[in-house]
PDB file of C-alpha atoms in Angstrom:
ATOM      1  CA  UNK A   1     -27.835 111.656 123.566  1.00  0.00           C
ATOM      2  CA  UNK A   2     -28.839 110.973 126.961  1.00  0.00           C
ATOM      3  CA  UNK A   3     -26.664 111.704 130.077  1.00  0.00           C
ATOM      4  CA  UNK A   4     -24.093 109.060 130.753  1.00  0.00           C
ATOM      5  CA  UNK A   5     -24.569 107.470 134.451  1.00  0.00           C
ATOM      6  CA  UNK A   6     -21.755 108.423 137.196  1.00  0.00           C
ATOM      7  CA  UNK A   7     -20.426 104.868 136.302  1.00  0.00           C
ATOM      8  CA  UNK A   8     -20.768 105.265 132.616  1.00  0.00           C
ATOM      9  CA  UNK A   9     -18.856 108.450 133.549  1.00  0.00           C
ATOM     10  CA  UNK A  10     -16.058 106.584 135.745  1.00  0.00           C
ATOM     11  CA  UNK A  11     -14.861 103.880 132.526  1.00  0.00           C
ATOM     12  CA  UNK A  12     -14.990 107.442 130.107  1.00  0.00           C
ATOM     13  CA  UNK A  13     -12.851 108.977 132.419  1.00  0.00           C
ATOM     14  CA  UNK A  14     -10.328 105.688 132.542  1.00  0.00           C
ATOM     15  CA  UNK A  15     -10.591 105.722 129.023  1.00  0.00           C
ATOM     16  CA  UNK A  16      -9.327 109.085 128.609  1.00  0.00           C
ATOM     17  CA  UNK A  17      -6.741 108.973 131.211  1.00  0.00           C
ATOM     18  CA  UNK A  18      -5.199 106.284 129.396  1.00  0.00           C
ATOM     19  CA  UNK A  19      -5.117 107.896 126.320  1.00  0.00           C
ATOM     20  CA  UNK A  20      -4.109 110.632 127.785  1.00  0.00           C
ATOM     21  CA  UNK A  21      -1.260 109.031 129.484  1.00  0.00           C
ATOM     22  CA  UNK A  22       0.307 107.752 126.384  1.00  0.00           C
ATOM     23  CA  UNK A  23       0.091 111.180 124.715  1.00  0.00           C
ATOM     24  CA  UNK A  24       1.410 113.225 127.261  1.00  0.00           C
ATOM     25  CA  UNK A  25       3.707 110.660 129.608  1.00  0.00           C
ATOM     26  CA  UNK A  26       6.271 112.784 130.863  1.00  0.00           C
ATOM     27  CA  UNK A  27       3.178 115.831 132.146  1.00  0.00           C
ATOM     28  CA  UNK A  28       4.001 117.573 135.101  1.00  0.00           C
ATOM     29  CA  UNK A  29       4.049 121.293 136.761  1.00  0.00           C
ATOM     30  CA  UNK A  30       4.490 123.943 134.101  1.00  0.00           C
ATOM     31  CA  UNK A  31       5.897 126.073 136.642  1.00  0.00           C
ATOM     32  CA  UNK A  32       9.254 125.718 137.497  1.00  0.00           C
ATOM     33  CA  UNK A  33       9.940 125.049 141.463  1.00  0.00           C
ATOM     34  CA  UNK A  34      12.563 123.226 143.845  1.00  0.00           C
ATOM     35  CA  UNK A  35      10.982 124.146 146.836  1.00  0.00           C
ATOM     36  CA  UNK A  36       7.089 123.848 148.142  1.00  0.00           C
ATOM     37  CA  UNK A  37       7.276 127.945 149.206  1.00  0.00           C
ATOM     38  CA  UNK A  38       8.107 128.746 145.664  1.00  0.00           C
ATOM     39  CA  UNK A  39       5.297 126.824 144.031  1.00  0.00           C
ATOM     40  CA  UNK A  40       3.119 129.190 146.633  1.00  0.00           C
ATOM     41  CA  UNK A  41       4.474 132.153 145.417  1.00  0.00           C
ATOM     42  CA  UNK A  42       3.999 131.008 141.407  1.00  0.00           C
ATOM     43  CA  UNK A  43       0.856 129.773 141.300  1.00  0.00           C
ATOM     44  CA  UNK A  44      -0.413 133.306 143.049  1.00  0.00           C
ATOM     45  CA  UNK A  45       1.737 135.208 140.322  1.00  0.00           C
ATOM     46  CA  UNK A  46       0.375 132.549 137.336  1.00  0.00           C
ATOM     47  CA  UNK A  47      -3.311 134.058 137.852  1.00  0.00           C
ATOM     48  CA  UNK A  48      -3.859 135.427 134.895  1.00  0.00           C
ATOM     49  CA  UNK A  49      -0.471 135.426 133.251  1.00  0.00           C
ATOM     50  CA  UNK A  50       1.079 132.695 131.395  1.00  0.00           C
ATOM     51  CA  UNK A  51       3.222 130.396 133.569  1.00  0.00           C
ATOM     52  CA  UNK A  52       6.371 130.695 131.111  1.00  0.00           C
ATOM     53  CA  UNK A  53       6.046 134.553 132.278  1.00  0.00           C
ATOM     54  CA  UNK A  54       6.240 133.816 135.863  1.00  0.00           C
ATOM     55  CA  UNK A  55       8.907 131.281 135.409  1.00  0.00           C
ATOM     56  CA  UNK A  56      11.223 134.029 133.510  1.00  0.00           C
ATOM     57  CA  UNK A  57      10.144 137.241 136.694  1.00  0.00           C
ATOM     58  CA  UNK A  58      10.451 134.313 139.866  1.00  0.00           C
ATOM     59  CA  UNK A  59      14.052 134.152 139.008  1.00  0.00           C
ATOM     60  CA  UNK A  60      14.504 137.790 139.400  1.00  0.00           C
ATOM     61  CA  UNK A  61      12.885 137.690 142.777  1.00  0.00           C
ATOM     62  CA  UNK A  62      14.675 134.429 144.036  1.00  0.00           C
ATOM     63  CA  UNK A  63      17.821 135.809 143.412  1.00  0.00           C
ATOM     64  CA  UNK A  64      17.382 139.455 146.107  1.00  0.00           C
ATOM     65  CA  UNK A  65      15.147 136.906 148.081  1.00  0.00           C
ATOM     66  CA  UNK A  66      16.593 133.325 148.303  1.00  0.00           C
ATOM     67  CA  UNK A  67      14.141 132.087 151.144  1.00  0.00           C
ATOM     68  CA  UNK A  68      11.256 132.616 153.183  1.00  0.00           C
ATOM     69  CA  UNK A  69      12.732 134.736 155.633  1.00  0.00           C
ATOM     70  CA  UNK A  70      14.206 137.157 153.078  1.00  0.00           C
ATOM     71  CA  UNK A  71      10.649 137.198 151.333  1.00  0.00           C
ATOM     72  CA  UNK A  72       8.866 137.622 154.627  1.00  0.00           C
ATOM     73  CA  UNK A  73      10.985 140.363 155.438  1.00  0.00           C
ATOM     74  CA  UNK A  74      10.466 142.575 151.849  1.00  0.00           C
ATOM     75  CA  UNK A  75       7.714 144.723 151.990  1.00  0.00           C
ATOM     76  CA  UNK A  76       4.686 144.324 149.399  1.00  0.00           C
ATOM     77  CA  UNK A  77       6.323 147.241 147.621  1.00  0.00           C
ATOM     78  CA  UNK A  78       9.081 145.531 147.014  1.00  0.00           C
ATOM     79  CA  UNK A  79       7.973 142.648 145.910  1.00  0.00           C
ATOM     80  CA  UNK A  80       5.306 144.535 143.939  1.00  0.00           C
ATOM     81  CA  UNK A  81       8.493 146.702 142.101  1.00  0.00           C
ATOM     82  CA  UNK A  82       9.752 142.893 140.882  1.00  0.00           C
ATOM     83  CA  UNK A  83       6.650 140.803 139.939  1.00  0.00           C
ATOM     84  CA  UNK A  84       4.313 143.613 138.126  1.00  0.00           C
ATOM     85  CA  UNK A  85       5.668 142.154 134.576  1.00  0.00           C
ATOM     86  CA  UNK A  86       2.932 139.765 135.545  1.00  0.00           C
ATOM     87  CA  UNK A  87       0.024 141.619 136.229  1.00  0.00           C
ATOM     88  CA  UNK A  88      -2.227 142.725 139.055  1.00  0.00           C
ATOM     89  CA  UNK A  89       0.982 143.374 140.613  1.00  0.00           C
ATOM     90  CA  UNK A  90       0.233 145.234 143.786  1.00  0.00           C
ATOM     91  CA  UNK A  91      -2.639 142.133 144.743  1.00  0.00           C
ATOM     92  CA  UNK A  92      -0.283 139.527 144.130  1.00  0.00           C
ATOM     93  CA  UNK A  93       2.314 140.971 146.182  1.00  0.00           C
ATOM     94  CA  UNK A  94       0.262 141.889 148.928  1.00  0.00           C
ATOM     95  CA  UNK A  95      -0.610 138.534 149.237  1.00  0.00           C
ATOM     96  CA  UNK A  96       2.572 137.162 148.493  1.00  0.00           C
ATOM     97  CA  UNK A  97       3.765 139.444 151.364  1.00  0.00           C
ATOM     98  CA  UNK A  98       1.456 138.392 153.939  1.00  0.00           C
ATOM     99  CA  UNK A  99       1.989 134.494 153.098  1.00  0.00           C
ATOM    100  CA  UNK A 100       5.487 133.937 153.717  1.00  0.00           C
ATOM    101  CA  UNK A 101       5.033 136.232 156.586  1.00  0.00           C
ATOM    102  CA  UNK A 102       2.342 133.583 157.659  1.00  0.00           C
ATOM    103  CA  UNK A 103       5.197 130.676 156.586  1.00  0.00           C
ATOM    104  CA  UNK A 104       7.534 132.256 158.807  1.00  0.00           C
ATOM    105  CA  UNK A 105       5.803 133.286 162.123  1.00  0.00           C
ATOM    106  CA  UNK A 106       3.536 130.098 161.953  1.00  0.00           C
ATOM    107  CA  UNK A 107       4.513 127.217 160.516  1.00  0.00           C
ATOM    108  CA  UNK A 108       8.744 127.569 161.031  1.00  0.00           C
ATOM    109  CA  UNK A 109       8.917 128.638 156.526  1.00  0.00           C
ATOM    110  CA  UNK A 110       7.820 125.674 155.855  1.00  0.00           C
ATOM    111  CA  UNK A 111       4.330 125.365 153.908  1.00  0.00           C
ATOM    112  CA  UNK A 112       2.054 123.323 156.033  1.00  0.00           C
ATOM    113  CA  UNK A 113       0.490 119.649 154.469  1.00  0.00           C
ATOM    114  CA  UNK A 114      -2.883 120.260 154.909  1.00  0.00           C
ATOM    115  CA  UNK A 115      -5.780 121.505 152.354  1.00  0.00           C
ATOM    116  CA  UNK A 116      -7.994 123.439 154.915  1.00  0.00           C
ATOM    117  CA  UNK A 117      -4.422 125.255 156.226  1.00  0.00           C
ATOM    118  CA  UNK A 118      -3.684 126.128 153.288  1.00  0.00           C
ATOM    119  CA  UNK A 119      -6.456 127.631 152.360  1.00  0.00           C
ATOM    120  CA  UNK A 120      -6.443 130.320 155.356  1.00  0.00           C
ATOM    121  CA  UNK A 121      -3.180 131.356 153.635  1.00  0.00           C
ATOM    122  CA  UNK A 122      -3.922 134.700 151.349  1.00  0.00           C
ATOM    123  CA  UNK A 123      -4.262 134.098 148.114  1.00  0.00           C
ATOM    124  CA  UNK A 124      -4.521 130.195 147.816  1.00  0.00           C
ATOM    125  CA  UNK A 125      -7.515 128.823 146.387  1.00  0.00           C
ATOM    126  CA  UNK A 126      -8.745 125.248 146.038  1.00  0.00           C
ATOM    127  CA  UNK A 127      -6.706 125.545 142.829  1.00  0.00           C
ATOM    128  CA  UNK A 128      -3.796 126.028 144.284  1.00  0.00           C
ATOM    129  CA  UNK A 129      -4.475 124.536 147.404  1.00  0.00           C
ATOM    130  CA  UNK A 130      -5.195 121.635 144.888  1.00  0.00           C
ATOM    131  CA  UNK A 131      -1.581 121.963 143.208  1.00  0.00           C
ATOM    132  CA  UNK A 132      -0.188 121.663 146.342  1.00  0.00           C
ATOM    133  CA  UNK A 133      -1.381 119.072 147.990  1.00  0.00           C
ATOM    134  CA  UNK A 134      -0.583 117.096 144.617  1.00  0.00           C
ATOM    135  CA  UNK A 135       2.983 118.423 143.266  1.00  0.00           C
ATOM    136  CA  UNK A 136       4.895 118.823 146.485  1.00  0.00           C
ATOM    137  CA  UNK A 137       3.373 116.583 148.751  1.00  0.00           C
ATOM    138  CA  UNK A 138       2.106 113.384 146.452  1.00  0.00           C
ATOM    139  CA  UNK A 139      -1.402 113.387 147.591  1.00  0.00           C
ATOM    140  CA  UNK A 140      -4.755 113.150 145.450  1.00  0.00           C
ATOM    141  CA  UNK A 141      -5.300 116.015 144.005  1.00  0.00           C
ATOM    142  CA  UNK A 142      -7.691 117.680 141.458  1.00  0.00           C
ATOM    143  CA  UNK A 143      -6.363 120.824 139.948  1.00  0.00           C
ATOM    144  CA  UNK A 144      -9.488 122.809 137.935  1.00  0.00           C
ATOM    145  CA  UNK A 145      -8.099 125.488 136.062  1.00  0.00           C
ATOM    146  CA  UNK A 146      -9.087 126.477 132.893  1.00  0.00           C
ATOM    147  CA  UNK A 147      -7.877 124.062 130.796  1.00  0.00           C
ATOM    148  CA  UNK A 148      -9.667 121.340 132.882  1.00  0.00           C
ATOM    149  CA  UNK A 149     -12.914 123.077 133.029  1.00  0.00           C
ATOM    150  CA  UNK A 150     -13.049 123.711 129.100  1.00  0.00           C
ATOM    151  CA  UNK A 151     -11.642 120.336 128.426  1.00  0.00           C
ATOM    152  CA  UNK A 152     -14.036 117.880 130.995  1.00  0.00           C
ATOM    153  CA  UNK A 153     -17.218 120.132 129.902  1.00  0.00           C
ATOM    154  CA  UNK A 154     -16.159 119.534 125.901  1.00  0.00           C
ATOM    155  CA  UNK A 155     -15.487 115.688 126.608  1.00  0.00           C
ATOM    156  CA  UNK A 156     -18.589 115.307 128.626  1.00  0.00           C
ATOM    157  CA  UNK A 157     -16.890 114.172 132.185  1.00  0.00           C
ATOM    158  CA  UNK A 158     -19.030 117.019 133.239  1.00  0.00           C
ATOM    159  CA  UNK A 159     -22.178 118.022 132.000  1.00  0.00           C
ATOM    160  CA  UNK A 160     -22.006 122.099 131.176  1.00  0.00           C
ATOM    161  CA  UNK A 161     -20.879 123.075 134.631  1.00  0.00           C
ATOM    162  CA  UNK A 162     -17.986 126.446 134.544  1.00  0.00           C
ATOM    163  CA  UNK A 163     -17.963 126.787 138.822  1.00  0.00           C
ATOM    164  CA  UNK A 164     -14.573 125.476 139.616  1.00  0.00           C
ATOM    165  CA  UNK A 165     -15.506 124.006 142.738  1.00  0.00           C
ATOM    166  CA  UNK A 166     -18.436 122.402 140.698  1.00  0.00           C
ATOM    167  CA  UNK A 167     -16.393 120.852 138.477  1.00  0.00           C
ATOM    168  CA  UNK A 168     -13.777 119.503 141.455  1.00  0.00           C
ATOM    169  CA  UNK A 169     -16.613 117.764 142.993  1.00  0.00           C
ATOM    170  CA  UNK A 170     -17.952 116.606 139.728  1.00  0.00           C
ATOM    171  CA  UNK A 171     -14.227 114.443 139.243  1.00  0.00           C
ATOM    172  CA  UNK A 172     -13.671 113.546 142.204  1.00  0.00           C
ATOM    173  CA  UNK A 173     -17.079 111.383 141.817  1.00  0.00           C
ATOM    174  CA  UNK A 174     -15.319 109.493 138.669  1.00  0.00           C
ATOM    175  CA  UNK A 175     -11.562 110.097 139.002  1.00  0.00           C
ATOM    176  CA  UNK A 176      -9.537 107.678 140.684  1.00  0.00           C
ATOM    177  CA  UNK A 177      -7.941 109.688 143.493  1.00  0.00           C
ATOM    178  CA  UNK A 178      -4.310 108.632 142.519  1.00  0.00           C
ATOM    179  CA  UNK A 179      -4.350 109.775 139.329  1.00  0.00           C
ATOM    180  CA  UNK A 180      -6.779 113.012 139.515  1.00  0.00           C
ATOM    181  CA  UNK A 181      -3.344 115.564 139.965  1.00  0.00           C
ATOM    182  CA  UNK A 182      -1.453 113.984 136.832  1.00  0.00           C
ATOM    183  CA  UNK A 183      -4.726 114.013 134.714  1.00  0.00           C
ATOM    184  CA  UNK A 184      -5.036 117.592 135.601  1.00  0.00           C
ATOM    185  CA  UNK A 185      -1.555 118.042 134.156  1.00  0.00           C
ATOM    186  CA  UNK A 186      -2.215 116.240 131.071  1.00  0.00           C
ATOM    187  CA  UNK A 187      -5.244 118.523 130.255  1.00  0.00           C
ATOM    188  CA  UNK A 188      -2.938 121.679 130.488  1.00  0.00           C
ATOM    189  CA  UNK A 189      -0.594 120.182 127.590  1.00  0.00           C
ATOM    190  CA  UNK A 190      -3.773 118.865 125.834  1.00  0.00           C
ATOM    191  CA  UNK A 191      -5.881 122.072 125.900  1.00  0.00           C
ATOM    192  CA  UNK A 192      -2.610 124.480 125.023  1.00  0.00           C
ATOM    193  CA  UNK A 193      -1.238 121.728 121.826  1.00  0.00           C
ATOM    194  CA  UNK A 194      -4.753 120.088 120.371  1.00  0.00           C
ATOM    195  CA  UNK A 195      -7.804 121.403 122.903  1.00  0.00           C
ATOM    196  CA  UNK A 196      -7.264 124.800 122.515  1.00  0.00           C
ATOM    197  CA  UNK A 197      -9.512 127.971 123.871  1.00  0.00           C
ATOM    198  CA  UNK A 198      -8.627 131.085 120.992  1.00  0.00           C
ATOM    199  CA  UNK A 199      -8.761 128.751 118.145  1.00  0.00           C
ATOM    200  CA  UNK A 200     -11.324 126.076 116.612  1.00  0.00           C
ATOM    201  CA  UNK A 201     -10.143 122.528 118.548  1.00  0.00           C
ATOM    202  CA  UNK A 202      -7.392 120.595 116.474  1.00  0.00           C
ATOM    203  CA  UNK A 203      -9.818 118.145 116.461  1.00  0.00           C
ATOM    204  CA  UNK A 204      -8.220 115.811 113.486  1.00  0.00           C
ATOM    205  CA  UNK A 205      -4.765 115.632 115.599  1.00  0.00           C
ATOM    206  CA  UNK A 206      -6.694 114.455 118.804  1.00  0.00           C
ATOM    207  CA  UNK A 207      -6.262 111.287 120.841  1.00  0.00           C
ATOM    208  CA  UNK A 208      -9.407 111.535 122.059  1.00  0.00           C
ATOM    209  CA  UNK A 209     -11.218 112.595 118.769  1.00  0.00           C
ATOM    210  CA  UNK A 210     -13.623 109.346 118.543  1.00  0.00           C
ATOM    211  CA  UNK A 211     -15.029 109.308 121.698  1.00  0.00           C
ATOM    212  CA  UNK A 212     -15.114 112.976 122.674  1.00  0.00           C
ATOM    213  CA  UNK A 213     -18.394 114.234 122.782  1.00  0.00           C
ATOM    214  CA  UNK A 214     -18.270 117.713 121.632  1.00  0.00           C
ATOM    215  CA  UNK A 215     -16.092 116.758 118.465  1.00  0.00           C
ATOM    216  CA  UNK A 216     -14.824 119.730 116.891  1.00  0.00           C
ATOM    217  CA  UNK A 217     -17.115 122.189 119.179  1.00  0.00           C
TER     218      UNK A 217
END
């Protein structure tokens, strides 16, 4: 089959966006937040550990530390003794540590609106960076975790590419910027329900099943 064109590429994607839409209509954040600081500090603690994890040990660490300024103030110790249930514990809370630290002396605790600041902050990615910039502050957004990675490569939005930054450039060629963050959202509850990674695909349950290019791979 030869390579679809990048406009070829641009009506597959709106095809599977809609699709997707009427699947999943209600998609959003798996991790629970009410503030744009607390996203920061879950999407650090979700690397590698399951977001219902972090959701269950945030609460823990919300409750001794209710705000920036309490969180800037614990050591990474501290924070360490509260989110290891999640893994790479002392990492996480250095960087946790030295963030809100960063919120508080720089930006008054609040987390600053802009992709390139918040990547200087430790531990933010273009992932997160991504999640951001699209959850809290309602601006386009591409989010390429693992879910989207598997999932564009197996549709055939991108053509075998695993780089994460590879694959963000590759969408944002053929996703309409205002809805790149919520299609990102809809591949995490496709690729954990029907697209899945430890299993064979549920290929025979999928909305995307006729037009998906790696059917059943």
């Amino acid at each position: 089959m030869p390579a679809k064109t990048e406009e070829q590429k641009k009506r597959f994607a709106l095809e599977i966006i809609e699709r997707l839409k009427k699947e999943y209509p209600d998609a959003d954040c798996t991790l629970d937040y009410d503030e744009a600081w607390k996203l920061l500090v879950s999407v650090r603690l979700a690397a590698q550990c399951t977001d219902a994890r972090v959701n269950v040990v945030v609460e823990k660490l919300y409750e001794k530390y209710p705000d920036v300024e309490a969180l800037a103030a614990a050591t990474p110790e501290e924070i360490e003794e509260i989110v290891k249930p999640c893994g790479l514990g002392k990492s996480k809370a250095r960087d946790i540590s030295a963030c809100m630290r960063i919120l508080r002396d720089t930006y008054g605790g609040k987390v600053p609106n802009d992709f390139d600041l918040l990547l200087k902050l430790p531990g933010v990615g273009r992932k997160s960076a991504n999640l951001i910039m699209g959850d809290v502050f309602g601006k386009p957004a591409i989010v390429t975790d693992t879910h989207c990675i598997r999932l564009t490569n197996r549709m055939g939005l991108v053509d075998g590419i695993k780089e994460p930054k590879k694959v963000e450039m590759a969408l944002w060629k053929i996703i309409p910027p205002q809805e790149g963050n919520e299609f990102c959202h809809r591949l995490v509850y496709h690729g954990r329900a029907v697209c899945t990674a430890r299993t064979k695909p549920y290929c025979e349950k999928c909305c995307l099943t006729d037009i998906c290019e790696k059917n059943g791979v």
